[in-house]
PDB file of N, CA and C in Angstrom:
ATOM      1  N   MET A  52     -20.230 -26.549  20.877  1.00  0.00           N
ATOM      2  CA  MET A  52     -19.769 -26.283  19.514  1.00  0.00           C
ATOM      3  C   MET A  52     -19.463 -24.792  19.339  1.00  0.00           C
ATOM      4  N   GLY A  53     -20.353 -23.945  19.864  1.00  0.00           N
ATOM      5  CA  GLY A  53     -20.148 -22.512  19.701  1.00  0.00           C
ATOM      6  C   GLY A  53     -18.907 -22.022  20.446  1.00  0.00           C
ATOM      7  N   ILE A  54     -18.729 -22.524  21.673  1.00  0.00           N
ATOM      8  CA  ILE A  54     -17.551 -22.118  22.456  1.00  0.00           C
ATOM      9  C   ILE A  54     -16.283 -22.627  21.777  1.00  0.00           C
ATOM     10  N   LEU A  55     -16.329 -23.867  21.307  1.00  0.00           N
ATOM     11  CA  LEU A  55     -15.165 -24.456  20.643  1.00  0.00           C
ATOM     12  C   LEU A  55     -14.838 -23.692  19.365  1.00  0.00           C
ATOM     13  N   GLY A  56     -15.867 -23.321  18.616  1.00  0.00           N
ATOM     14  CA  GLY A  56     -15.643 -22.552  17.394  1.00  0.00           C
ATOM     15  C   GLY A  56     -15.001 -21.202  17.685  1.00  0.00           C
ATOM     16  N   GLY A  57     -15.467 -20.537  18.743  1.00  0.00           N
ATOM     17  CA  GLY A  57     -14.870 -19.257  19.122  1.00  0.00           C
ATOM     18  C   GLY A  57     -13.423 -19.420  19.531  1.00  0.00           C
ATOM     19  N   ALA A  58     -13.129 -20.499  20.258  1.00  0.00           N
ATOM     20  CA  ALA A  58     -11.748 -20.741  20.682  1.00  0.00           C
ATOM     21  C   ALA A  58     -10.864 -21.010  19.473  1.00  0.00           C
ATOM     22  N   ASN A  59     -11.385 -21.782  18.517  1.00  0.00           N
ATOM     23  CA  ASN A  59     -10.601 -22.060  17.315  1.00  0.00           C
ATOM     24  C   ASN A  59     -10.327 -20.776  16.541  1.00  0.00           C
ATOM     25  N   LEU A  60     -11.331 -19.909  16.450  1.00  0.00           N
ATOM     26  CA  LEU A  60     -11.149 -18.638  15.750  1.00  0.00           C
ATOM     27  C   LEU A  60     -10.101 -17.787  16.462  1.00  0.00           C
ATOM     28  N   LEU A  61     -10.160 -17.765  17.793  1.00  0.00           N
ATOM     29  CA  LEU A  61      -9.208 -16.972  18.572  1.00  0.00           C
ATOM     30  C   LEU A  61      -7.788 -17.484  18.373  1.00  0.00           C
ATOM     31  N   THR A  62      -7.606 -18.808  18.445  1.00  0.00           N
ATOM     32  CA  THR A  62      -6.255 -19.356  18.260  1.00  0.00           C
ATOM     33  C   THR A  62      -5.765 -19.086  16.845  1.00  0.00           C
ATOM     34  N   PHE A  63      -6.677 -19.123  15.870  1.00  0.00           N
ATOM     35  CA  PHE A  63      -6.294 -18.837  14.489  1.00  0.00           C
ATOM     36  C   PHE A  63      -5.820 -17.389  14.343  1.00  0.00           C
ATOM     37  N   VAL A  64      -6.565 -16.455  14.961  1.00  0.00           N
ATOM     38  CA  VAL A  64      -6.194 -15.036  14.889  1.00  0.00           C
ATOM     39  C   VAL A  64      -4.847 -14.807  15.574  1.00  0.00           C
ATOM     40  N   VAL A  65      -4.651 -15.406  16.749  1.00  0.00           N
ATOM     41  CA  VAL A  65      -3.378 -15.265  17.465  1.00  0.00           C
ATOM     42  C   VAL A  65      -2.247 -15.846  16.633  1.00  0.00           C
ATOM     43  N   TYR A  66      -2.514 -16.983  15.977  1.00  0.00           N
ATOM     44  CA  TYR A  66      -1.514 -17.622  15.125  1.00  0.00           C
ATOM     45  C   TYR A  66      -1.121 -16.703  13.972  1.00  0.00           C
ATOM     46  N   LYS A  67      -2.132 -16.091  13.351  1.00  0.00           N
ATOM     47  CA  LYS A  67      -1.860 -15.169  12.244  1.00  0.00           C
ATOM     48  C   LYS A  67      -1.035 -13.971  12.724  1.00  0.00           C
ATOM     49  N   ILE A  68      -1.395 -13.419  13.876  1.00  0.00           N
ATOM     50  CA  ILE A  68      -0.661 -12.273  14.424  1.00  0.00           C
ATOM     51  C   ILE A  68       0.774 -12.671  14.743  1.00  0.00           C
ATOM     52  N   ASP A  69       0.959 -13.876  15.300  1.00  0.00           N
ATOM     53  CA  ASP A  69       2.307 -14.354  15.606  1.00  0.00           C
ATOM     54  C   ASP A  69       3.143 -14.455  14.338  1.00  0.00           C
ATOM     55  N   ILE A  70       2.582 -14.994  13.273  1.00  0.00           N
ATOM     56  CA  ILE A  70       3.320 -15.118  12.007  1.00  0.00           C
ATOM     57  C   ILE A  70       3.665 -13.733  11.477  1.00  0.00           C
ATOM     58  N   PHE A  71       2.729 -12.787  11.577  1.00  0.00           N
ATOM     59  CA  PHE A  71       2.960 -11.424  11.098  1.00  0.00           C
ATOM     60  C   PHE A  71       4.108 -10.768  11.861  1.00  0.00           C
ATOM     61  N   ILE A  72       4.069 -10.872  13.194  1.00  0.00           N
ATOM     62  CA  ILE A  72       5.132 -10.281  14.022  1.00  0.00           C
ATOM     63  C   ILE A  72       6.461 -10.954  13.729  1.00  0.00           C
ATOM     64  N   LEU A  73       6.452 -12.277  13.577  1.00  0.00           N
ATOM     65  CA  LEU A  73       7.680 -13.011  13.301  1.00  0.00           C
ATOM     66  C   LEU A  73       8.277 -12.574  11.969  1.00  0.00           C
ATOM     67  N   SER A  74       7.437 -12.391  10.955  1.00  0.00           N
ATOM     68  CA  SER A  74       7.953 -11.960   9.656  1.00  0.00           C
ATOM     69  C   SER A  74       8.540 -10.549   9.742  1.00  0.00           C
ATOM     70  N   ILE A  75       7.914  -9.675  10.527  1.00  0.00           N
ATOM     71  CA  ILE A  75       8.457  -8.318  10.702  1.00  0.00           C
ATOM     72  C   ILE A  75       9.816  -8.388  11.394  1.00  0.00           C
ATOM     73  N   VAL A  76       9.924  -9.227  12.423  1.00  0.00           N
ATOM     74  CA  VAL A  76      11.189  -9.356  13.157  1.00  0.00           C
ATOM     75  C   VAL A  76      12.283  -9.888  12.236  1.00  0.00           C
ATOM     76  N   ILE A  77      11.959 -10.911  11.442  1.00  0.00           N
ATOM     77  CA  ILE A  77      12.952 -11.481  10.529  1.00  0.00           C
ATOM     78  C   ILE A  77      13.374 -10.443   9.498  1.00  0.00           C
ATOM     79  N   TYR A  78      12.396  -9.696   8.957  1.00  0.00           N
ATOM     80  CA  TYR A  78      12.715  -8.689   7.944  1.00  0.00           C
ATOM     81  C   TYR A  78      13.609  -7.599   8.514  1.00  0.00           C
ATOM     82  N   THR A  79      13.283  -7.116   9.720  1.00  0.00           N
ATOM     83  CA  THR A  79      14.081  -6.039  10.305  1.00  0.00           C
ATOM     84  C   THR A  79      15.486  -6.524  10.659  1.00  0.00           C
ATOM     85  N   THR A  80      15.613  -7.769  11.124  1.00  0.00           N
ATOM     86  CA  THR A  80      16.950  -8.274  11.436  1.00  0.00           C
ATOM     87  C   THR A  80      17.783  -8.408  10.166  1.00  0.00           C
ATOM     88  N   LYS A  81      17.171  -8.854   9.068  1.00  0.00           N
ATOM     89  CA  LYS A  81      17.901  -8.922   7.801  1.00  0.00           C
ATOM     90  C   LYS A  81      18.331  -7.528   7.361  1.00  0.00           C
ATOM     91  N   LEU A  82      17.417  -6.564   7.493  1.00  0.00           N
ATOM     92  CA  LEU A  82      17.726  -5.193   7.094  1.00  0.00           C
ATOM     93  C   LEU A  82      18.856  -4.625   7.948  1.00  0.00           C
ATOM     94  N   LEU A  83      18.811  -4.893   9.265  1.00  0.00           N
ATOM     95  CA  LEU A  83      19.871  -4.396  10.148  1.00  0.00           C
ATOM     96  C   LEU A  83      21.208  -5.037   9.818  1.00  0.00           C
ATOM     97  N   LYS A  84      21.197  -6.333   9.475  1.00  0.00           N
ATOM     98  CA  LYS A  84      22.451  -6.985   9.099  1.00  0.00           C
ATOM     99  C   LYS A  84      23.030  -6.342   7.849  1.00  0.00           C
ATOM    100  N   ILE A  85      22.172  -6.052   6.869  1.00  0.00           N
ATOM    101  CA  ILE A  85      22.655  -5.410   5.640  1.00  0.00           C
ATOM    102  C   ILE A  85      23.204  -4.021   5.945  1.00  0.00           C
ATOM    103  N   LEU A  86      22.487  -3.258   6.783  1.00  0.00           N
ATOM    104  CA  LEU A  86      22.940  -1.905   7.120  1.00  0.00           C
ATOM    105  C   LEU A  86      24.260  -1.937   7.879  1.00  0.00           C
ATOM    106  N   LEU A  87      24.403  -2.884   8.807  1.00  0.00           N
ATOM    107  CA  LEU A  87      25.666  -2.994   9.540  1.00  0.00           C
ATOM    108  C   LEU A  87      26.796  -3.394   8.600  1.00  0.00           C
ATOM    109  N   PHE A  88      26.475  -4.273   7.650  1.00  0.00           N
ATOM    110  CA  PHE A  88      27.492  -4.697   6.691  1.00  0.00           C
ATOM    111  C   PHE A  88      27.958  -3.521   5.843  1.00  0.00           C
ATOM    112  N   LEU A  89      27.001  -2.713   5.387  1.00  0.00           N
ATOM    113  CA  LEU A  89      27.361  -1.547   4.577  1.00  0.00           C
ATOM    114  C   LEU A  89      28.073  -0.487   5.418  1.00  0.00           C
ATOM    115  N   LYS A  90      27.701  -0.393   6.697  1.00  0.00           N
ATOM    116  CA  LYS A  90      28.347   0.582   7.574  1.00  0.00           C
ATOM    117  C   LYS A  90      29.816   0.235   7.794  1.00  0.00           C
ATOM    118  N   ASN A  91      30.116  -1.047   7.848  1.00  0.00           N
ATOM    119  CA  ASN A  91      31.487  -1.493   8.082  1.00  0.00           C
ATOM    120  C   ASN A  91      32.234  -1.734   6.781  1.00  0.00           C
ATOM    121  N   ASN A  92      31.821  -1.064   5.698  1.00  0.00           N
ATOM    122  CA  ASN A  92      32.415  -1.362   4.403  1.00  0.00           C
ATOM    123  C   ASN A  92      33.874  -0.938   4.324  1.00  0.00           C
ATOM    124  N   SER A  93      34.314  -0.035   5.187  1.00  0.00           N
ATOM    125  CA  SER A  93      35.736   0.315   5.181  1.00  0.00           C
ATOM    126  C   SER A  93      36.567  -0.888   5.623  1.00  0.00           C
ATOM    127  N   LYS A  94      36.019  -1.680   6.537  1.00  0.00           N
ATOM    128  CA  LYS A  94      36.708  -2.888   6.978  1.00  0.00           C
ATOM    129  C   LYS A  94      36.521  -4.023   5.974  1.00  0.00           C
ATOM    130  N   ASN A  95      35.391  -4.023   5.311  1.00  0.00           N
ATOM    131  CA  ASN A  95      35.029  -5.156   4.455  1.00  0.00           C
ATOM    132  C   ASN A  95      35.108  -4.806   2.972  1.00  0.00           C
ATOM    133  N   LYS A  96      36.061  -3.976   2.583  1.00  0.00           N
ATOM    134  CA  LYS A  96      36.127  -3.556   1.176  1.00  0.00           C
ATOM    135  C   LYS A  96      36.316  -4.732   0.235  1.00  0.00           C
ATOM    136  N   LYS A  97      37.149  -5.686   0.615  1.00  0.00           N
ATOM    137  CA  LYS A  97      37.377  -6.835  -0.259  1.00  0.00           C
ATOM    138  C   LYS A  97      36.092  -7.619  -0.460  1.00  0.00           C
ATOM    139  N   ALA A  98      35.366  -7.860   0.620  1.00  0.00           N
ATOM    140  CA  ALA A  98      34.117  -8.616   0.519  1.00  0.00           C
ATOM    141  C   ALA A  98      33.101  -7.858  -0.317  1.00  0.00           C
ATOM    142  N   LEU A  99      33.036  -6.541  -0.141  1.00  0.00           N
ATOM    143  CA  LEU A  99      32.091  -5.747  -0.921  1.00  0.00           C
ATOM    144  C   LEU A  99      32.460  -5.756  -2.399  1.00  0.00           C
ATOM    145  N   GLN A 100      33.746  -5.691  -2.695  1.00  0.00           N
ATOM    146  CA  GLN A 100      34.160  -5.709  -4.095  1.00  0.00           C
ATOM    147  C   GLN A 100      33.831  -7.059  -4.731  1.00  0.00           C
ATOM    148  N   GLN A 101      33.999  -8.133  -3.973  1.00  0.00           N
ATOM    149  CA  GLN A 101      33.652  -9.452  -4.492  1.00  0.00           C
ATOM    150  C   GLN A 101      32.143  -9.541  -4.732  1.00  0.00           C
ATOM    151  N   ASN A 102      31.337  -8.983  -3.816  1.00  0.00           N
ATOM    152  CA  ASN A 102      29.889  -8.977  -4.014  1.00  0.00           C
ATOM    153  C   ASN A 102      29.506  -8.099  -5.194  1.00  0.00           C
ATOM    154  N   ALA A 103      30.222  -6.995  -5.383  1.00  0.00           N
ATOM    155  CA  ALA A 103      29.896  -6.057  -6.453  1.00  0.00           C
ATOM    156  C   ALA A 103      30.103  -6.696  -7.820  1.00  0.00           C
ATOM    157  N   LYS A 104      31.047  -7.618  -7.926  1.00  0.00           N
ATOM    158  CA  LYS A 104      31.268  -8.291  -9.208  1.00  0.00           C
ATOM    159  C   LYS A 104      30.000  -9.019  -9.651  1.00  0.00           C
ATOM    160  N   GLY A 105      29.336  -9.667  -8.696  1.00  0.00           N
ATOM    161  CA  GLY A 105      28.123 -10.397  -9.031  1.00  0.00           C
ATOM    162  C   GLY A 105      26.925  -9.490  -9.232  1.00  0.00           C
ATOM    163  N   LEU A 106      26.957  -8.285  -8.666  1.00  0.00           N
ATOM    164  CA  LEU A 106      25.800  -7.395  -8.712  1.00  0.00           C
ATOM    165  C   LEU A 106      25.908  -6.319  -9.788  1.00  0.00           C
ATOM    166  N   GLU A 107      26.961  -6.379 -10.611  1.00  0.00           N
ATOM    167  CA  GLU A 107      27.180  -5.400 -11.673  1.00  0.00           C
ATOM    168  C   GLU A 107      27.327  -3.981 -11.117  1.00  0.00           C
ATOM    169  N   ILE A 108      27.908  -3.877  -9.920  1.00  0.00           N
ATOM    170  CA  ILE A 108      28.182  -2.567  -9.341  1.00  0.00           C
ATOM    171  C   ILE A 108      29.689  -2.383  -9.372  1.00  0.00           C
ATOM    172  N   ASP A 109      30.129  -1.352 -10.074  1.00  0.00           N
ATOM    173  CA  ASP A 109      31.567  -1.148 -10.204  1.00  0.00           C
ATOM    174  C   ASP A 109      32.157  -0.534  -8.949  1.00  0.00           C
ATOM    175  N   LYS A 110      31.545   0.560  -8.471  1.00  0.00           N
ATOM    176  CA  LYS A 110      32.088   1.254  -7.302  1.00  0.00           C
ATOM    177  C   LYS A 110      30.976   1.511  -6.308  1.00  0.00           C
ATOM    178  N   LEU A 111      31.314   1.286  -5.035  1.00  0.00           N
ATOM    179  CA  LEU A 111      30.379   1.613  -3.966  1.00  0.00           C
ATOM    180  C   LEU A 111      30.896   2.846  -3.236  1.00  0.00           C
ATOM    181  N   PRO A 112      30.016   3.716  -2.801  1.00  0.00           N
ATOM    182  CA  PRO A 112      30.454   4.958  -2.135  1.00  0.00           C
ATOM    183  C   PRO A 112      31.194   4.676  -0.830  1.00  0.00           C
TER     184      PRO A 112
END
């Protein structure tokens, strides 16, 4: 029982760490996609202007 309990605790901790790392990876990839999108705004001016209509942003730098 004691060994099994320790193993369950270990798998739980590893599971929590995996979820934490996965959420960081997802967040950073979303952030990078947004940054790349804004970086390419000279190419994507039409798309940015269409997005700006919904976001109440008149002009983007």
